[in-house]
Every structure is written in structure tokens, then in C-alpha cells.
Amino acid sequence: MENEKWWQKSVVYQIYPRSFQDSNGDGIGDLKGITKRLPYIAGLGADVIWLSPIYASPNDDNGYDISDYQAIMPEFGTMEDFDEMLAKAHELGLKIVMDLVVNHTSDEHNWFKESRKSKDNPYRDYYIWRDPKPGMKGGEPGAEPNNWGSCFGGSAWVYEETTGQYFLHLFSKRQPDLNWDNPKVRDEVFSMMTWWLDKGVDGFRMDVISLISKPEGLPDGEALATGYASFDLTATGPHLHEYLREMNTRVLSKYDTITVGECPGVPMEEARNYANLDGSELNMIFQFDHMSTEYEDGVGRYGINRIKLPALKKALNKWEVGLEGYAWNSLYWDNHDQPRAVSRFGNDSEEVRELSAKMLGTCLHMMEGTPYVFQGEELGMTNCPWDSLDEINDIESLNNVRQNIAKGIIREEDAITIMRNQSRDNARTPMQWDATDNAGFTTGKPWLRINPNYVNINAADEVGRDDSVYNYYKKLISLRKSSDLIVYGDFRLLLPDSEEIFAYVRTLGDEKLLVVCNFSDGNVKFDVPEEFETGKKLIGNYDDDPDRGNVRPYEAYVISM
Ligand code: ISL
Ligand code: CA
């Protein structure tokens, strides 16, 4: 293929360090733990690791609130531990991608500690400060500079007595937004990125990068049922592309990196600019259309709706087809912010969990783009059967569920069901390594509840068992490595309206693949198209050959021509 890039052929494995592997018995995953498990990731065939944040942080939002970008969180270890991990990863042929969280910092970052001191502090303009609404007293209800809501519930503004102004936070109150319009802020961020790249890291996943340029004048937005406007209205602000190009010229273009921008609220047409094939901004972005098909108007994510397949296909199809020839896709079902895919899109009941996890893997890994695997997805790990809200640590789901109950948008008795379905903590329960106490994650008390099903679902069992989800993922990954058709082929969706079948064709030159996935627990009639009649099965989650007129429960197969 012309203009091939290594990151187009890569498979990325995401680690949520707090929950991956504890090495010293304090119940918290750490860098030494990751180093110990690197061979496991290499064994799966992934070649890039994205680490969720490992920097110094007071952990109001588990590391996404950073107080020092050039220091390691003491609970995770030391800079020496980091260097050792990086060297070991490189030895195994694994690249390391850091999480770059620069829409905001922690309120304990030195810049913010200075900034809040006085209006003429040199760091004042590192953040976004505004006066109360004219004629109103700071702190009074309705005196906020505008009606923007925080993604974690409530207003996006906090009033500070000291200087009589509000600061903006699109996330928690302890995550003040940086002012990217200040060139000094950009200098600081770019030199910090350069420092990490010089250290040898291989790229960045950029947290909510679509939100860094705020709309001119910070205007009110349309209020939702919560009374606040969505943070989506700050996506792709007036200087966004200018700042990303500047970052590219001043930093990224000097290294051979992989970059992915997390872009909530960005439509497909706009994404073509972010991930332009000319390489002037980012390599790819994470879109959210397929992560929000079940959201309810006015309620958003923390409601009781479940997904419908046609909407899910429509969302994914739009990005597969829409970016072709313009930009590169990233592919994911799971990450640290989402419920577990097998529980959400498949079926986690004992009889069909493995089958449906393999089906989901097939569906995603045969698409065009760079696939991401979130820790435990390769084992078919499931949502957690939470017993009470007291067990939940996740600030986003706790705040939103409480807010929605208070506003009468959801019923209190539905709260625990909503947590079981939607809380980010479903992804964050510790990695299930084996069937020993605490799933082999820690010898101490785990920081978050371990899913009780670890006795049956764990890596020790799956690595050694041929028909496991793990070994199936391993096959999917190695197939991609050996096929330009899987990496670069055009995507064409079949049967967009089917409520059960997700089927598509990939084409490259005169090579073709047919991918058929049954998202339902019943037998479904489906005739293999004539053009594939003489094709052979490349992979599938049932042992025998597919029946050419019927797809079995949660069956997935791929036929190549
Ligand atoms: O999926 C979402 C909408 O409900 C959100 O979780 C959205 O992805 C998110 O809030 C943006 O995520 C990123 O930035 C946050 C951090 O809490 C997340 O963990 C991170 O991935 C603030 O830094
Ligand atoms: Ca530890």
C-alpha cells in the first residue's frame, strides 16, 4: 500500500494502571506491576500500550486531574520504575503511549495554586476566570458567567471569594480548565510533551482535546433537562485546528509518534480535519457516536435505555465510510469510561458470554482502522453486580445519578441498575489474573471491588485454553498483521435495518472479506451473498463451518475470497 503508516497496522492495548497489577500489596496497581505483565500483552500480539495517566495527582478523577506533568504518582512508583518499564516494553517491541490531559489540570497544580491567589498573579491567565453576571453577587444562584454544565454534574463554574471571580471547569470542580488562548500555556504544554518524547515515549492519547479552544465570549448554550448546557458546545472551538497544527509543527513532526485525540462532541465531517491524512494534526481520533446510541434525550448516559442494533450500525458505518480517503479511524468497544462491551452489546450470561465476546471482537477487528483493546476485554470481563452506591468510586456516575434523582429525571429505585449498566467503574474493577484471592491483582485490599466472577473469568485459565476469548483475540490480531485487506480494505455495510445481524464486506483490489455477526440469542436466517459462495472461512466463533442460510446465536464468521 502507498503511504502506509506503522500505526495503521498496530493494535493498541489500553492499561488503566490503578486496576492492572499491584506489586506491593497496597491494593493499587502500579508501574512495577505493569512491567511484570508486559510479556502478557506482547503475547496477545498488541504492539502499542496506551497508559491512562500515571502522573502526580490528588486523584479526584483518578489521575485525570494532574498536579505535576513531569512526576510519577507516588502510589504508582518512581521515575526509575517508569524508565525500567519503558525500556522493558521497547525490548519486547511494545511502544508506550502516554495520556496527555491538558484541557485542564488539578487544582493542586502549581499553576492553579498561583493563579487563584490574585488577579495580577503571572499565572492568572493560565486559567479561565470571569466576573459574576452583571448586577449579581458572586456565589448567588444564577450569577455564574454562563449556563454551561460540568460533564460531572452541576454548573461548570466555581466562585472564589479571594478574587471575586469564577473559574471554569468542564469536569470536576478540582479540574480547572486551562486557557489555551494564552501562548504561555501552549509553550508549557509543548515543552512538557517534548520532555516525554525525548525520554523515549512513542506518542500521546489526548484527553478531550476537542474542548481546548473555547467559543469566543463564552456564550450561553441551549439548556438541557438538567438546567445546564452540554459541554459539547465547546467542541472544536474557533482556534482548535490552529492550536493542533502548532503542536504538530513545534513538537509532533519532530518525532515518529502515534497520536489519538479523544473527541467527544465532534461530528464525522469535522473529524476529517483533526485526523487529516496529510499528517498536519493528529493520526486519528476517538469518536463517541457508537458509544451513545442508547442515551436518552435530556437524560443522557445515566438513564435506563439499552442499545438497538440498527442505531449502532448506523453510527459505525458513518465513520467507516465517511473517513475513507480523508482520515484514519480508531476502533473500540471498551475503555476506562465505558461499561464492559460484553455486558452492553453482547450477553454476559454464563452460557453465551464467551461466544458473544468473540463475536464482538470479530465485528470490531475486521473493520477499517486501528483497534484498541481495553484491559480485560480480551478475557470477556463483564460489568460488576454492584450492591450499593457506596461501592462506587467514579465521580462521573455518582454525581450524575444523584443529580438526576434530585431533578426527578430518574427514579431512585433505578439507581443501582443504572450503575450496573453504565458506571465507569464497571471498566475499572481490577484485572482478573487468576482464581486465587483477589484475582491475583493484589495481596492486600483492592482499592475497588473485584468482580466476583474472577473465579471463572481470568487470564490464567484463558491463556492456557485454546478456545478462550483471549486466544480468539490473539488470532484476530495476528490475522490483521498478515492482511492488507483487513487493514486497508473499503467497508460496505449490508442489511442496515436488521435488528440481529451486523454484516459487512471489505474489499481491496480483487480481494474480499465477508463478516457476519449475530448480536442476538436466536437463530437468524441470512443467505451468504452469491459472490462469497465459494469462499473459505477465515475465522469464526463456532468450530464447524457456518451454515450458509442460518446464523446461530451470537455466531460470528469471516469468509474470504
Ligand atoms: O463517555 C463520556 C460521556 O458520559 C465521558 O466519560 C467522556 O468520555 C469523558 O468525560 C471525557 O473523558 C476523559 O476526560 C475526563 C476523564 O474523567 C475521563 O476518564 C477521560 O477519559 C476528564 O479528564
Ligand atoms: Ca501498589
XYZ file of N, CA and C in Angstrom, residues 274-371:
294
model
N -9.351 16.900 11.904
C -8.472 16.508 13.016
C -7.465 15.441 12.582
N -7.983 14.435 11.879
C -7.154 13.264 11.560
C -6.817 13.236 10.082
N -6.629 14.405 9.523
C -6.323 14.543 8.102
C -5.141 13.677 7.681
N -5.277 13.006 6.554
C -4.206 12.113 6.087
C -2.917 12.853 5.735
N -2.978 14.192 5.631
C -1.726 14.914 5.347
C -0.832 15.023 6.591
N -1.308 14.527 7.728
C -0.483 14.464 8.933
C -0.254 15.795 9.618
N -1.078 16.780 9.296
C -0.824 18.107 9.864
C -1.397 18.282 11.273
N -2.258 17.361 11.708
C -2.786 17.472 13.075
C -2.554 16.157 13.820
N -3.575 15.306 13.927
C -3.436 14.057 14.679
C -3.563 12.862 13.733
N -3.140 11.679 14.204
C -3.253 10.490 13.352
C -4.686 9.980 13.300
N -5.380 10.037 14.428
C -6.764 9.537 14.479
C -7.444 10.096 15.719
N -8.743 9.931 15.770
C -9.459 10.401 16.962
C -10.374 9.294 17.500
N -10.775 9.437 18.745
C -11.837 8.599 19.291
C -13.134 9.366 19.139
N -14.077 8.751 18.411
C -15.404 9.366 18.284
C -16.341 8.673 19.270
N -17.479 9.277 19.514
C -18.394 8.746 20.541
C -19.781 8.370 20.024
N -19.997 8.491 18.695
C -21.345 8.204 18.180
C -21.839 6.805 18.561
N -20.961 5.815 18.429
C -21.420 4.440 18.725
C -21.452 4.161 20.227
N -20.971 5.100 21.033
C -20.995 4.949 22.489
C -22.217 5.630 23.091
N -23.038 6.231 22.246
C -24.131 6.997 22.842
C -25.479 6.716 22.192
N -25.591 5.602 21.458
C -26.865 5.354 20.762
C -28.009 5.086 21.738
N -27.704 4.686 22.960
C -28.796 4.417 23.909
C -29.090 5.606 24.833
N -28.335 6.690 24.663
C -28.578 7.837 25.544
C -29.972 8.391 25.294
N -30.600 8.907 26.356
C -31.953 9.441 26.224
C -31.910 10.955 26.170
N -32.806 11.512 25.364
C -32.906 12.968 25.293
C -33.101 13.554 26.679
N -32.303 14.528 27.022
C -32.485 15.212 28.296
C -31.896 14.474 29.484
N -31.692 13.160 29.362
C -31.154 12.394 30.490
C -29.693 12.065 30.239
N -29.386 11.795 28.976
C -28.005 11.475 28.628
C -27.676 10.038 28.967
N -26.465 9.836 29.396
C -25.943 8.493 29.597
C -26.562 7.769 30.788
N -26.851 8.523 31.854
C -27.274 7.869 33.092
C -28.786 7.715 33.188
N -29.348 7.056 32.178
C -30.755 6.687 32.127
C -30.855 5.180 31.988
N -32.053 4.666 31.676
C -32.207 3.207 31.684
C -32.336 2.563 30.299
N -32.150 3.341 29.250
C -32.260 2.767 27.898
C -31.153 1.754 27.583
N -31.445 0.840 26.650
C -30.443 -0.109 26.171
C -30.264 0.072 24.662
N -29.176 -0.462 24.121
C -28.884 -0.205 22.705
C -29.812 -0.940 21.738
N -29.936 -0.373 20.549
C -30.637 -1.031 19.439
C -29.637 -1.171 18.300
N -29.557 -2.361 17.730
C -28.515 -2.643 16.744
C -28.516 -1.719 15.524
N -29.683 -1.424 14.919
C -29.621 -0.555 13.731
C -28.948 0.794 14.008
N -29.201 1.366 15.170
C -28.589 2.658 15.505
C -27.071 2.500 15.674
N -26.671 1.408 16.282
C -25.240 1.148 16.482
C -24.531 0.996 15.127
N -25.147 0.250 14.231
C -24.545 0.047 12.902
C -24.467 1.348 12.128
N -25.538 2.126 12.239
C -25.581 3.391 11.510
C -24.418 4.282 11.964
N -24.205 4.322 13.294
C -23.124 5.157 13.838
C -21.767 4.691 13.325
N -21.504 3.389 13.405
C -20.192 2.893 12.987
C -19.988 3.019 11.479
N -21.051 2.740 10.733
C -20.976 2.822 9.276
C -20.613 4.234 8.810
N -21.239 5.200 9.470
C -20.993 6.593 9.106
C -19.495 6.926 9.170
N -18.840 6.433 10.204
C -17.413 6.747 10.378
C -16.533 5.915 9.461
N -16.897 4.638 9.268
C -16.106 3.791 8.381
C -16.109 4.372 6.967
N -17.312 4.668 6.476
C -17.436 5.151 5.100
C -16.975 6.609 4.993
N -17.364 7.406 5.987
C -17.116 8.841 5.919
C -15.648 9.240 5.978
N -14.831 8.477 6.691
C -13.424 8.870 6.805
C -12.565 8.323 5.668
N -13.094 7.315 4.969
C -12.318 6.687 3.901
C -11.767 7.716 2.914
N -10.463 7.681 2.727
C -9.838 8.613 1.796
C -9.534 9.982 2.396
N -10.054 10.249 3.589
C -9.820 11.549 4.233
C -8.985 11.430 5.510
N -9.302 10.422 6.302
C -8.720 10.347 7.646
C -8.710 8.895 8.102
N -8.077 8.658 9.221
C -7.937 7.285 9.712
C -8.833 7.064 10.936
N -9.490 5.888 10.995
C -10.384 5.566 12.106
C -9.662 4.920 13.278
N -10.214 5.061 14.450
C -9.823 4.210 15.566
C -11.052 3.384 15.914
N -10.822 2.177 16.407
C -11.918 1.239 16.647
C -11.916 0.810 18.103
N -13.016 0.982 18.788
C -13.067 0.491 20.174
C -14.493 0.189 20.617
N -14.611 -0.800 21.494
C -15.868 -1.099 22.188
C -15.789 -0.652 23.644
N -14.566 -0.652 24.159
C -14.344 -0.544 25.597
C -13.281 0.492 25.892
N -13.382 1.171 26.996
C -12.256 1.891 27.586
C -12.589 2.129 29.055
N -11.770 2.915 29.736
C -11.946 3.092 31.184
C -13.162 3.953 31.535
N -13.827 4.525 30.528
C -15.004 5.366 30.785
C -16.307 4.655 30.437
N -16.210 3.459 29.892
C -17.403 2.803 29.365
C -17.706 1.520 30.127
N -18.994 1.158 30.165
C -19.303 -0.161 30.713
C -18.658 -1.241 29.852
N -18.582 -2.454 30.338
C -17.936 -3.546 29.624
C -18.745 -3.957 28.400
N -18.052 -4.078 27.261
C -18.725 -4.336 25.988
C -19.557 -5.614 26.002
N -19.029 -6.686 26.608
C -19.782 -7.944 26.528
C -21.121 -7.824 27.259
N -21.164 -7.006 28.311
C -22.420 -6.803 29.039
C -23.331 -5.831 28.307
N -22.740 -4.912 27.581
C -23.516 -3.851 26.960
C -24.023 -4.213 25.557
N -23.141 -4.773 24.739
C -23.508 -5.066 23.349
C -23.688 -6.568 23.098
N -23.147 -7.397 24.006
C -23.254 -8.849 23.858
C -24.190 -9.381 24.921
N -23.776 -10.483 25.563
C -24.612 -11.113 26.581
C -23.665 -11.768 27.575
N -23.728 -11.314 28.844
C -22.741 -11.829 29.802
C -23.238 -13.004 30.630
N -24.347 -13.627 30.221
C -24.786 -14.806 30.976
C -23.831 -15.960 30.657
N -23.663 -16.858 31.639
C -22.593 -17.844 31.569
C -22.526 -18.628 30.254
N -23.685 -19.037 29.742
C -23.696 -19.914 28.560
C -23.156 -19.239 27.308
N -23.380 -17.958 27.159
C -23.014 -17.324 25.886
C -21.999 -16.177 26.014
N -21.474 -15.965 27.211
C -20.550 -14.851 27.398
C -19.339 -14.946 26.459
N -18.703 -16.115 26.432
C -17.506 -16.242 25.596
C -17.845 -16.099 24.125
N -18.940 -16.737 23.741
C -19.375 -16.669 22.354
C -19.617 -15.223 21.939
N -20.350 -14.493 22.771
C -20.699 -13.124 22.362
C -19.492 -12.192 22.463
N -18.573 -12.457 23.385
C -17.354 -11.629 23.457
C -16.523 -11.827 22.181
N -16.444 -13.062 21.711
C -15.697 -13.339 20.469
C -16.404 -12.712 19.277
N -17.719 -12.721 19.306
C -18.492 -12.111 18.219
C -18.176 -10.615 18.144
N -18.171 -9.962 19.305
C -17.881 -8.522 19.325
C -16.457 -8.246 18.833
N -15.529 -9.070 19.275
C -14.141 -8.923 18.836
C -14.053 -9.027 17.315
N -14.739 -10.014 16.748
C -14.721 -10.203 15.290
C -15.267 -8.970 14.592
N -16.406 -8.516 15.081
C -17.093 -7.389 14.454
C -16.178 -6.165 14.402
N -15.465 -5.909 15.475
C -14.624 -4.711 15.551
C -13.290 -4.878 14.823
N -12.655 -6.031 15.018
C -11.295 -6.209 14.490
C -11.241 -6.432 12.989
N -12.387 -6.680 12.373
C -12.398 -6.823 10.912
C -12.721 -5.498 10.221
N -12.952 -4.434 11.020
C -13.260 -3.133 10.410
C -11.976 -2.399 10.018
N -12.164 -1.289 9.317
C -11.032 -0.472 8.882
C -10.680 0.543 9.966
N -9.414 0.548 10.384
C -8.994 1.475 11.434
C -8.013 0.786 12.359
N -7.556 1.486 13.382
C -6.645 0.901 14.364
C -7.443 0.433 15.578
N -7.447 -0.881 15.872
C -8.232 -1.375 17.001
C -7.558 -1.135 18.358
